[in-house]
Amino acid sequence: MAPIPAAGADHRAVRDPALSGRVRPGPLRAGDRVAVVAPAGPVPADLLAAGLAVLESWGLRATPCFAAGGRDARLPYLAADDATRAAQLQRAWCDPDVDAVLCARGGYGGLRVLDHLDRDAMAAAGPTLFVGSSDTTALHAVLGPRCGLVTLFGPMIATAAVTDDPAAREGLRQALFEPPAVLHGGPDARALVGGRARGTTVGGTLSLLVSGLGVPGVPRPPDGAIALLEDVTEAPYRIDHFLTHLLRAGWFDRVAGIALGSWKDCGPPEEVRDVVLDRLGGLGVPLVEEMGFGHCRGQLTVPLGAEMELDAEATTLRAVHA
Amino acid sequence: MAPIPAAGADHRAVRDPALSGRVRPGPLRAGDRVAVVAPAGPVPADLLAAGLAVLESWGLRATPCFAAGGRDARLPYLAADDATRAAQLQRAWCDPDVDAVLCARGGYGGLRVLDHLDRDAMAAAGPTLFVGSSDTTALHAVLGPRCGLVTLFGPMIATAAVTDDPAAREGLRQALFEPPAVLHGGPDARALVGGRARGTTVGGTLSLLVSGLGVPGVPRPPDGAIALLEDVTEAPYRIDHFLTHLLRAGWFDRVAGIALGSWKDCGPPEEVRDVVLDRLGGLGVPLVEEMGFGHCRGQLTVPLGAEMELDAEATTLRAVHA
């Protein structure tokens, strides 16, 4: 694929030639500057230091945009108040000298940040590579489409996935510096419903996807979308609740394929599989379990808003090029 | 208030004369027939027997519409498959010989029943008094408005609230047989924001209210609504998540007053209060905490879809008559 520079965009950003039409920022190069933000929960200082050291070992100039260990005075599950967290994110996103914005940690709080962002300003800024998962799903779902960018659902900097998981760390490094054409499912990956589907990747953490239902400015999956779904510490009946809500709201109406990630601490895997099959098995679209992204060891870094082909039997996600 | 018989309705049903225009079925009389249904989780036989004995002690002829102890073969958190649970509910609701339909127990499953119901048939049936709480919130939110009925958010038959809680049981009995004009908040009730508001009661269990967002056929609170909110086993950050979702979806836009029930096993009360004040304290509407409905001892039975006045300082909900 010949890189097609977007108007006014960083010369390394390429416009996805297929349906989504989104720009994929990057790849990064040694010497690039990255900002680490905390849009959700507090970030322990030791994990942040270890994560920054990893980024620096890759030749990146990494700057944290917040004080490690900080907490909101009133709501201790937030790293700071909403306006402060939003300002950090927006400033880093819009800074022309910042090549990537990497989330430090999840927890909860991205949802609260959304209404404090100047989305017009963020969409007008040059393309920024944005990386995060879990709670960050709420930000991906809005900012990727709004800014016309491919974003990355992957390890967060001040978590064990970067500091203590060589496979996950290497997957992130590749996604940043030399994006692979094919992502292979984890060791337990298998097709629950066979087939292949090609479309725009959407999704992330289930409970956060639900949080966009009925909210203005949160787009539904586009026609032919490949949905990625995973979660952590949600009992099987809660996964049922979330999937049933998405189904009743029509979220799956145009989805053409589904890749499931990990269901860490969600109860016995066979019970979760029964729920998933009950809710999604009848949609008539390819369905893969244990694709290897999410809260698991060795988690993949998966692009969102990208054109990809899901091959259920091969348990692969392949970048689609024109 | 002079009872105004609704066209084609049971002679005891009165049309609410104020804004909501809904019919309040009942009150019941000794000798009336009530059906006990299980739209959600499995129902233990001993609790069901104890609950039925209470109903019979009130002179009601109570019939369970399901087998106690039954479970869906595949999804063990459901009392039976969706079609079976829906058919039970619909048959009881539409039976002209049934004066009230009482839910046995919550858990999870009401949401899954909704799309299996013939709502037109249920709306065309004569008025039935419907009682349940917790998971039943999803049914109240749809069936009350759709059928033009006031429903009751209160104790479920095969739970300790009926079998082992004299105050909650007496509150239910009164709501069924001799509806009180005023409901008084529990011992810890107090105004977080003062004032009075008058409108249609809506709400119930927070996580189940969220499950209607973005779903066709689930109406938003009408103009001037009095919102009732409570939940169980949801950490403060989850309560924040739910309230933030409702806020972003505009659910509170027309709410004129808020009464909070119990937050059982939701963490330290002061942390929950901080979340509630952060999210709802700035709406500029009367706000009462610990109103006494929900998963607490002595839980009130509160009508939904009824015209009531919330007095925050007096911590009362008073039926509004023409």
XYZ file of C-alpha atoms in Angstrom:
644
model
C 0.000 0.000 0.000
C 1.366 3.399 -0.929
C 1.159 5.796 2.024
C -1.227 8.605 1.176
C -0.492 11.690 3.242
C -3.612 13.302 4.631
C -4.104 16.999 4.112
C -2.280 18.879 6.810
C -1.301 15.640 8.496
C 1.987 14.325 9.719
C 3.823 12.898 6.719
C 3.951 9.476 8.298
C 0.220 9.186 8.786
C -1.496 7.074 6.161
C -5.132 7.237 5.229
C -6.790 3.853 5.387
C -7.824 3.202 1.788
C -10.842 1.019 2.486
C -14.192 1.721 4.070
C -13.334 3.553 7.245
C -11.287 6.246 5.552
C -9.497 6.823 8.839
C -5.919 7.973 9.171
C -3.544 5.623 10.939
C -0.954 7.809 12.655
C 2.626 6.640 12.852
C 4.532 4.444 12.878
C 6.820 5.897 15.516
C 10.601 6.184 15.192
C 13.336 6.362 17.795
C 13.563 9.902 19.091
C 9.822 10.523 18.828
C 8.068 12.221 21.688
C 5.212 10.497 23.491
C 2.941 11.797 26.236
C 1.616 9.542 28.975
C -1.790 10.575 30.310
C -4.043 9.463 33.164
C -7.670 9.956 32.088
C -9.018 7.455 34.617
C -7.726 6.104 37.942
C -4.694 6.925 40.090
C -1.317 5.763 38.806
C 1.216 4.238 41.222
C 4.622 5.898 40.978
C 6.624 2.662 40.786
C 4.607 1.270 37.882
C 4.763 4.574 36.052
C 8.537 4.742 36.434
C 8.906 1.169 35.195
C 6.633 1.853 32.217
C 8.456 5.046 31.276
C 11.745 3.144 31.405
C 10.363 0.675 28.863
C 9.382 3.513 26.533
C 12.801 5.076 26.908
C 14.465 1.737 26.161
C 12.684 1.946 22.811
C 14.301 5.312 22.143
C 11.165 7.349 22.825
C 11.189 10.603 24.744
C 8.355 9.950 27.192
C 6.723 12.643 29.315
C 4.089 11.952 31.949
C 1.413 14.656 31.983
C 0.302 14.114 35.591
C 1.624 13.555 39.084
C 2.036 9.878 39.929
C 0.016 8.834 42.946
C -2.366 11.763 42.566
C -6.020 11.339 43.487
C -9.072 13.499 43.272
C -9.749 14.932 46.720
C -13.378 13.861 46.737
C -13.639 10.820 44.460
C -10.552 8.716 45.237
C -10.995 6.403 42.230
C -10.053 9.300 39.915
C -6.457 10.436 39.315
C -7.556 14.102 39.415
C -10.712 16.101 38.783
C -12.384 15.807 35.376
C -11.278 19.173 34.039
C -7.650 18.460 34.901
C -7.648 14.983 33.340
C -9.384 16.294 30.230
C -6.970 19.210 29.878
C -3.989 16.823 30.102
C -5.401 14.594 27.408
C -6.412 17.412 25.105
C -3.151 19.315 25.452
C -1.103 16.204 24.661
C -3.391 15.228 21.785
C -3.208 18.666 20.181
C 0.509 19.241 20.762
C 2.178 19.086 17.320
C 5.396 17.918 18.992
C 3.712 14.858 20.526
C 3.679 11.811 18.251
C 1.652 9.509 20.487
C -0.581 9.751 23.533
C -0.390 6.657 25.715
C -2.736 5.980 28.626
C -1.031 5.087 31.887
C -3.789 3.073 33.462
C -7.493 2.292 33.422
C -9.854 1.890 36.331
C -12.670 4.342 35.747
C -12.924 7.914 34.539
C -12.615 8.159 30.747
C -16.374 8.486 30.459
C -16.357 11.551 32.702
C -13.624 13.199 30.643
C -15.517 13.100 27.363
C -17.809 16.053 27.917
C -14.861 18.242 28.983
C -12.955 17.808 25.713
C -13.015 20.267 22.819
C -13.562 17.608 20.194
C -13.442 20.120 17.355
C -9.971 21.179 18.422
C -8.870 17.568 18.763
C -10.236 16.683 15.324
C -8.459 19.689 13.825
C -5.100 18.755 15.340
C -2.610 16.686 13.372
C -2.972 12.926 13.733
C -1.855 11.486 17.067
C -1.401 7.813 17.826
C -3.620 7.045 20.812
C -3.162 3.877 22.875
C -5.099 2.430 25.770
C -7.560 -0.284 26.723
C -10.156 -1.198 29.354
C -11.666 2.077 30.611
C -10.099 3.814 27.601
C -12.701 2.065 25.415
C -15.065 4.987 26.050
C -12.481 7.386 24.607
C -11.670 5.191 21.597
C -15.370 4.937 20.731
C -15.744 8.703 20.481
C -12.351 10.152 19.595
C -11.383 7.689 16.858
C -14.474 8.330 14.709
C -14.649 12.032 15.602
C -11.026 12.685 14.689
C -10.965 10.237 11.779
C -8.138 8.247 13.352
C -7.218 4.632 13.817
C -6.448 4.128 17.532
C -4.802 1.219 19.324
C -6.473 -1.011 21.906
C -3.510 -2.331 23.823
C -1.334 -2.342 26.940
C -1.261 0.672 29.198
C 2.054 2.059 30.317
C 1.813 1.810 34.091
C 0.455 -1.732 34.163
C 1.997 -5.188 34.305
C 1.262 -5.621 30.595
C 4.116 -3.234 29.872
C 6.289 -3.654 32.944
C 6.068 -7.421 33.443
C 4.743 -9.153 30.322
C 7.342 -9.518 27.565
C 4.879 -10.738 24.936
C 2.365 -7.943 25.512
C 5.174 -5.394 25.611
C 6.649 -6.656 22.347
C 3.204 -6.553 20.732
C 2.846 -2.934 21.742
C 6.340 -2.086 20.488
C 5.575 -3.634 17.117
C 2.235 -1.849 16.860
C 3.977 1.463 17.523
C 7.079 1.012 15.359
C 6.367 -1.639 12.736
C 2.664 -2.530 12.624
C 2.211 -6.194 11.733
C -0.025 -7.106 8.810
C -1.552 -10.037 10.694
C -2.520 -10.553 14.330
C -2.712 -14.182 15.414
C -5.133 -15.346 18.088
C -3.794 -16.550 21.422
C -3.014 -20.200 22.249
C -6.657 -20.978 23.130
C -8.177 -19.137 20.177
C -10.849 -21.014 18.251
C -13.819 -20.412 16.031
C -17.229 -20.676 17.706
C -18.849 -19.782 14.390
C -16.782 -20.176 11.254
C -16.291 -17.850 8.308
C -14.551 -14.680 7.290
C -15.618 -11.057 7.497
C -13.995 -7.824 6.440
C -14.722 -4.406 7.862
C -13.862 -1.689 10.347
C -12.737 -2.822 13.788
C -14.767 -1.446 16.687
C -15.164 -2.279 20.344
C -13.015 -3.034 23.338
C -14.231 -3.544 26.880
C -17.880 -4.553 26.973
C -19.114 -2.531 29.938
C -17.594 0.612 28.456
C -19.142 0.011 25.053
C -22.507 -0.154 26.787
C -21.844 3.252 28.316
C -22.216 4.874 24.891
C -25.724 3.573 24.213
C -28.272 6.349 23.884
C -25.583 9.040 24.162
C -25.376 11.690 21.426
C -22.025 11.715 19.634
C -21.197 8.066 20.242
C -21.509 6.386 16.831
C -22.805 2.861 16.298
C -20.592 0.316 14.539
C -20.514 1.012 10.806
C -21.855 -1.402 8.253
C -19.798 -4.590 8.170
C -17.922 -3.851 11.387
C -15.663 -6.374 13.132
C -16.515 -6.154 16.830
C -13.907 -6.816 19.520
C -15.314 -7.645 22.957
C -13.715 -8.455 26.302
C -14.106 -7.586 29.971
C -12.760 -8.156 33.458
C -14.420 -9.041 36.798
C -17.938 -9.246 35.366
C -19.982 -12.309 36.336
C -21.612 -14.310 33.513
C -25.052 -12.813 34.213
C -23.537 -9.340 33.903
C -21.966 -10.224 30.570
C -25.432 -11.417 29.544
C -26.887 -8.098 30.741
C -24.363 -6.067 28.709
C -24.749 -8.163 25.560
C -28.541 -8.123 25.858
C -28.481 -4.334 26.204
C -26.251 -3.960 23.130
C -28.498 -6.330 21.176
C -31.704 -4.552 22.176
C -30.164 -1.199 21.260
C -29.283 -2.497 17.790
C -25.532 -2.223 18.337
C -24.901 -5.559 16.591
C -27.270 -4.888 13.679
C -24.520 -4.120 11.195
C -21.702 -6.151 12.760
C -20.228 -8.692 10.309
C -17.819 -10.537 12.575
C -16.929 -10.813 16.269
C -13.609 -11.490 17.966
C -13.719 -12.115 21.706
C -10.759 -11.359 23.927
C -10.207 -12.426 27.512
C -12.825 -12.640 30.251
C -10.453 -12.308 33.171
C -12.006 -13.076 36.563
C -15.442 -13.343 34.940
C -16.150 -16.844 36.269
C -15.738 -20.290 34.716
C -14.828 -19.962 30.999
C -17.430 -22.531 29.985
C -20.179 -20.481 31.673
C -19.035 -17.355 29.874
C -18.943 -19.293 26.601
C -22.528 -20.447 27.171
C -23.601 -16.825 27.634
C -21.720 -15.655 24.563
C -23.109 -18.449 22.408
C -26.620 -17.847 23.683
C -26.481 -14.121 22.912
C -24.218 -13.951 19.844
C -24.107 -17.455 18.393
C -27.294 -16.918 16.422
C -26.273 -13.701 14.696
C -24.930 -15.632 11.738
C -21.519 -13.952 11.730
C -18.040 -15.400 12.291
C -17.225 -15.594 16.001
C -13.823 -16.314 17.537
C -13.081 -16.767 21.236
C -9.825 -16.146 23.124
C -8.443 -13.952 20.367
C -5.802 -12.766 22.823
C -6.588 -9.114 23.474
C -7.847 -7.610 26.702
C -6.812 -8.233 30.285
C -4.876 -11.452 29.560
C -1.158 -12.232 29.622
C 0.454 -11.494 26.291
C -2.420 -9.253 25.251
C -2.399 -8.204 21.614
C -2.396 -4.575 20.533
C -5.321 -4.297 18.108
C -6.132 -1.298 15.917
C -9.641 0.173 16.214
C -11.217 1.962 13.274
C -8.992 -0.007 10.922
C -10.083 -2.130 7.984
C -9.328 -5.744 8.849
C -10.359 -9.219 7.856
C -11.350 -11.661 10.578
C -10.762 -15.294 9.610
C -12.517 -17.363 12.249
C -10.946 -20.733 11.435
C -7.451 -19.292 11.082
C -8.087 -17.116 14.179
C -6.413 -14.149 12.525
C -7.096 -10.455 12.070
C -5.408 -9.235 8.908
C -4.971 -5.626 7.847
C -6.824 -4.974 4.606
C -4.908 -2.968 2.064
C -6.276 -1.560 -1.161
C -60.698 11.872 44.984
C -63.682 10.292 43.278
C -62.720 7.036 41.583
C -63.042 7.420 37.828
C -63.616 4.066 36.176
C -61.504 3.580 33.070
C -63.220 2.408 29.940
C -63.385 -1.345 29.895
C -61.378 -1.567 33.077
C -61.965 -3.352 36.329
C -64.396 -1.255 38.342
C -61.846 -0.801 41.100
C -59.134 0.672 38.888
C -58.899 4.446 39.089
C -57.394 6.701 36.486
C -54.799 8.989 37.940
C -56.265 12.454 37.424
C -52.979 14.336 37.137
C -50.246 14.358 34.522
C -49.465 10.698 34.000
C -53.016 9.699 33.156
C -52.197 6.159 34.220
C -54.619 3.745 35.768
C -53.822 2.501 39.263
C -55.243 -1.014 39.506
C -56.736 -2.209 42.741
C -56.867 -2.005 45.658
C -57.165 -5.712 46.335
C -59.742 -7.297 48.600
C -59.742 -10.534 50.528
C -60.640 -13.349 48.170
C -58.854 -11.815 45.197
C -56.684 -13.988 43.035
C -53.013 -13.187 42.593
C -50.416 -14.848 40.373
C -46.787 -15.195 41.420
C -44.325 -15.173 38.509
C -40.576 -15.727 38.121
C -39.345 -13.525 35.256
C -35.730 -13.579 36.446
C -33.691 -15.965 38.613
C -34.467 -19.344 40.207
C -36.824 -19.332 43.185
C -36.050 -21.524 46.233
C -39.006 -23.689 47.234
C -38.871 -22.848 50.940
C -38.959 -19.099 50.376
C -41.751 -19.439 47.852
C -43.837 -21.503 50.263
C -43.262 -18.981 53.052
C -44.171 -16.084 50.760
C -47.335 -17.767 49.509
C -48.351 -18.404 53.116
C -48.106 -14.669 53.805
C -50.338 -13.891 50.829
C -52.849 -16.472 51.966
C -52.812 -15.020 55.479
C -54.061 -11.820 53.838
C -57.001 -13.695 52.342
C -55.594 -13.804 48.805
C -55.813 -16.856 46.572
C -52.194 -17.085 45.416
C -51.029 -19.254 42.536
C -47.396 -19.705 41.544
C -46.989 -19.856 37.760
C -43.716 -21.787 37.760
C -41.946 -24.708 39.387
C -39.946 -23.705 42.458
C -36.260 -24.524 42.159
C -36.421 -24.612 38.363
C -33.423 -23.462 36.358
C -32.710 -22.981 32.710
C -30.667 -25.949 31.512
C -27.985 -23.785 29.917
C -27.966 -20.480 31.797
C -28.364 -21.424 35.482
C -29.030 -17.844 36.621
C -32.445 -17.971 34.881
C -35.503 -19.690 36.352
C -36.434 -21.079 32.912
C -35.871 -20.171 29.280
C -36.993 -16.741 28.086
C -40.062 -17.902 26.191
C -41.331 -19.832 29.212
C -40.788 -16.963 31.632
C -42.390 -14.497 29.223
C -45.391 -16.747 28.632
C -45.954 -17.091 32.394
C -45.883 -13.347 32.875
C -48.069 -12.570 29.902
C -50.659 -15.227 30.678
C -51.001 -14.031 34.267
C -51.090 -10.368 33.212
C -53.818 -10.956 30.643
C -55.932 -13.331 32.731
C -59.127 -11.444 33.646
C -59.428 -13.564 36.786
C -56.037 -12.458 38.080
C -56.142 -9.256 40.118
C -52.393 -8.848 40.687
C -49.157 -10.250 39.309
C -46.430 -10.437 41.934
C -42.804 -11.232 41.162
C -41.258 -13.974 43.253
C -37.653 -12.914 43.064
C -35.091 -10.836 41.182
C -31.580 -11.735 40.179
C -31.385 -11.236 36.443
C -33.650 -11.991 33.517
C -36.441 -9.433 33.172
C -34.529 -7.679 30.411
C -34.440 -10.874 28.359
C -38.181 -11.370 28.747
C -39.173 -8.030 27.275
C -38.784 -8.878 23.612
C -40.828 -12.060 24.049
C -43.922 -10.270 25.328
C -46.909 -9.309 23.197
C -47.119 -5.790 24.567
C -50.196 -4.973 22.524
C -52.056 -7.848 24.129
C -50.862 -6.814 27.567
C -51.907 -3.209 27.004
C -55.339 -4.351 25.813
C -55.928 -6.541 28.866
C -57.779 -5.160 31.859
C -55.614 -3.442 34.469
C -53.453 -5.713 36.580
C -51.566 -4.674 39.674
C -47.909 -5.523 39.057
C -45.390 -5.703 41.912
C -41.648 -6.283 41.962
C -38.311 -4.552 42.437
C -34.612 -4.895 41.643
C -34.362 -6.762 38.317
C -38.081 -6.076 37.794
C -37.170 -2.423 37.174
C -36.647 -3.269 33.490
C -40.234 -4.535 33.282
C -41.710 -1.589 35.172
C -39.944 0.856 32.830
C -41.596 -0.640 29.760
C -44.874 -2.221 30.858
C -46.122 0.604 33.078
C -46.005 3.282 30.357
C -46.982 0.874 27.568
C -50.045 -0.406 29.395
C -50.898 2.934 30.990
C -50.669 1.481 34.486
C -49.259 2.500 37.825
C -47.056 -0.373 39.047
C -45.551 -1.016 42.462
C -41.830 -1.082 43.259
C -41.749 -3.211 46.375
C -40.983 -6.492 48.115
C -40.912 -9.704 46.128
C -42.777 -12.698 47.397
C -40.013 -15.293 47.764
C -37.555 -12.981 49.509
C -36.823 -12.080 53.115
C -38.641 -8.771 52.602
C -41.922 -10.697 52.650
C -40.993 -13.756 54.691
C -38.825 -12.168 57.392
C -39.312 -8.389 57.520
C -42.524 -7.328 59.260
C -42.257 -3.656 58.295
C -41.611 -4.329 54.593
C -44.385 -6.924 54.568
C -46.849 -4.536 56.178
C -45.901 -1.836 53.681
C -46.668 -4.210 50.842
C -49.951 -5.253 52.419
C -51.028 -1.650 52.746
C -50.013 -0.830 49.178
C -52.116 -3.742 47.942
C -55.203 -3.303 50.121
C -55.292 0.268 51.392
C -52.758 2.480 49.583
C -51.421 5.153 51.930
C -51.600 8.785 50.849
C -48.111 9.510 52.195
C -44.907 7.481 52.277
C -42.425 8.549 54.937
C -38.673 8.214 54.459
C -36.733 5.729 56.562
C -35.018 6.558 59.870
C -31.905 7.919 58.114
C -33.766 9.894 55.455
C -32.611 13.442 54.925
C -32.549 16.151 52.283
C -29.284 16.563 50.388
C -30.908 19.320 48.345
C -34.053 20.922 49.709
C -37.314 21.749 48.030
C -40.475 20.154 46.739
C -41.337 18.699 43.353
C -44.472 17.176 41.919
C -44.612 14.762 39.023
C -44.717 11.195 37.799
C -42.611 8.671 39.712
C -40.093 6.734 37.609
C -37.058 4.611 38.322
C -36.053 1.775 40.561
C -32.742 -0.056 40.465
C -30.037 2.017 38.811
C -28.242 -0.638 36.761
C -31.564 -1.768 35.295
C -32.610 1.771 34.398
C -29.365 2.073 32.456
C -30.290 -1.045 30.495
C -33.062 0.867 28.732
C -30.823 3.597 27.318
C -30.769 3.610 23.543
C -33.405 0.875 23.347
C -36.534 1.519 21.266
C -39.743 1.330 23.277
C -38.193 2.309 26.612
C -39.514 5.804 27.334
C -37.495 8.526 29.045
C -38.834 10.096 32.246
C -41.654 12.491 31.423
C -41.434 16.188 32.095
C -41.289 16.893 35.816
C -40.628 13.292 36.826
C -39.699 12.231 40.351
C -36.831 9.736 39.970
C -36.325 6.889 42.443
C -32.846 5.372 42.438
C -31.211 2.558 44.395
C -28.961 -0.419 43.831
C -27.191 -3.354 45.471
C -23.602 -4.666 45.352
C -22.337 -1.911 43.048
C -19.091 -0.200 44.063
C -19.087 3.628 44.208
C -17.234 3.924 40.883
C -19.919 1.743 39.264
C -22.663 3.965 40.663
C -20.717 6.877 39.160
C -20.558 4.995 35.847
C -24.316 4.382 35.813
C -25.225 7.936 36.826
C -22.771 9.395 34.307
C -24.292 7.239 31.574
C -27.827 8.337 32.480
C -26.710 11.977 32.579
C -24.924 11.810 29.222
C -27.955 10.137 27.667
C -30.204 12.958 28.888
C -32.218 10.735 31.220
C -32.244 13.382 33.955
C -33.043 16.298 31.640
C -36.680 16.532 32.644
C -36.429 15.096 36.164
C -37.779 17.502 38.788
C -36.880 15.652 41.967
C -34.864 12.638 43.110
C -35.423 10.214 45.969
C -32.609 7.792 46.700
C -33.259 4.425 48.287
C -30.732 2.040 49.792
C -27.238 1.288 48.460
C -26.912 -2.141 50.063
C -23.378 -3.587 49.928
C -22.274 -0.692 47.714
C -19.399 0.350 49.977
C -19.136 3.036 52.669
C -22.277 5.222 52.682
C -20.229 8.426 52.772
C -18.398 7.391 49.577
C -21.670 6.680 47.839
C -23.012 10.024 49.047
C -19.975 11.784 47.580
C -20.649 10.139 44.216
C -24.334 11.012 44.312
C -23.672 14.615 45.275
C -20.983 14.949 42.605
C -23.258 13.624 39.881
C -26.707 14.801 40.960
C -26.152 17.568 43.503
C -25.802 20.205 40.819
C -28.997 19.433 38.933
C -30.899 21.977 40.977
C -33.700 19.631 41.996
C -34.759 18.361 45.433
C -32.710 15.331 46.441
C -33.401 13.005 49.373
C -31.203 10.140 50.537
C -32.187 6.978 52.402
C -35.823 7.317 51.427
C -36.309 3.708 52.524
C -37.063 1.781 49.340
C -34.840 -0.798 47.697
C -32.826 -3.626 49.187
C -33.017 -2.372 52.785
C -34.866 -3.701 55.801
C -38.361 -2.296 56.037
C -38.331 -1.338 52.367
C -41.211 0.853 51.265
C -43.569 -0.144 48.476
C -43.553 2.842 46.114
C -45.859 3.368 43.138
C -44.210 4.006 39.760
C -46.017 6.016 37.108
C -48.020 7.736 39.830
C -48.356 11.459 40.404
C -46.623 12.249 43.682
C -45.086 15.169 45.497
C -41.589 14.795 46.914
C -40.931 17.029 49.916
C -37.192 16.868 50.531
C -37.161 18.439 54.000
C -40.146 16.419 55.203
C -38.693 13.329 53.464
C -42.135 12.344 52.198
C -43.691 11.179 48.966
C -47.350 12.172 48.885
C -49.928 10.988 46.382
C -51.256 13.915 44.377
C -55.009 14.001 43.947
C -56.988 16.305 41.713
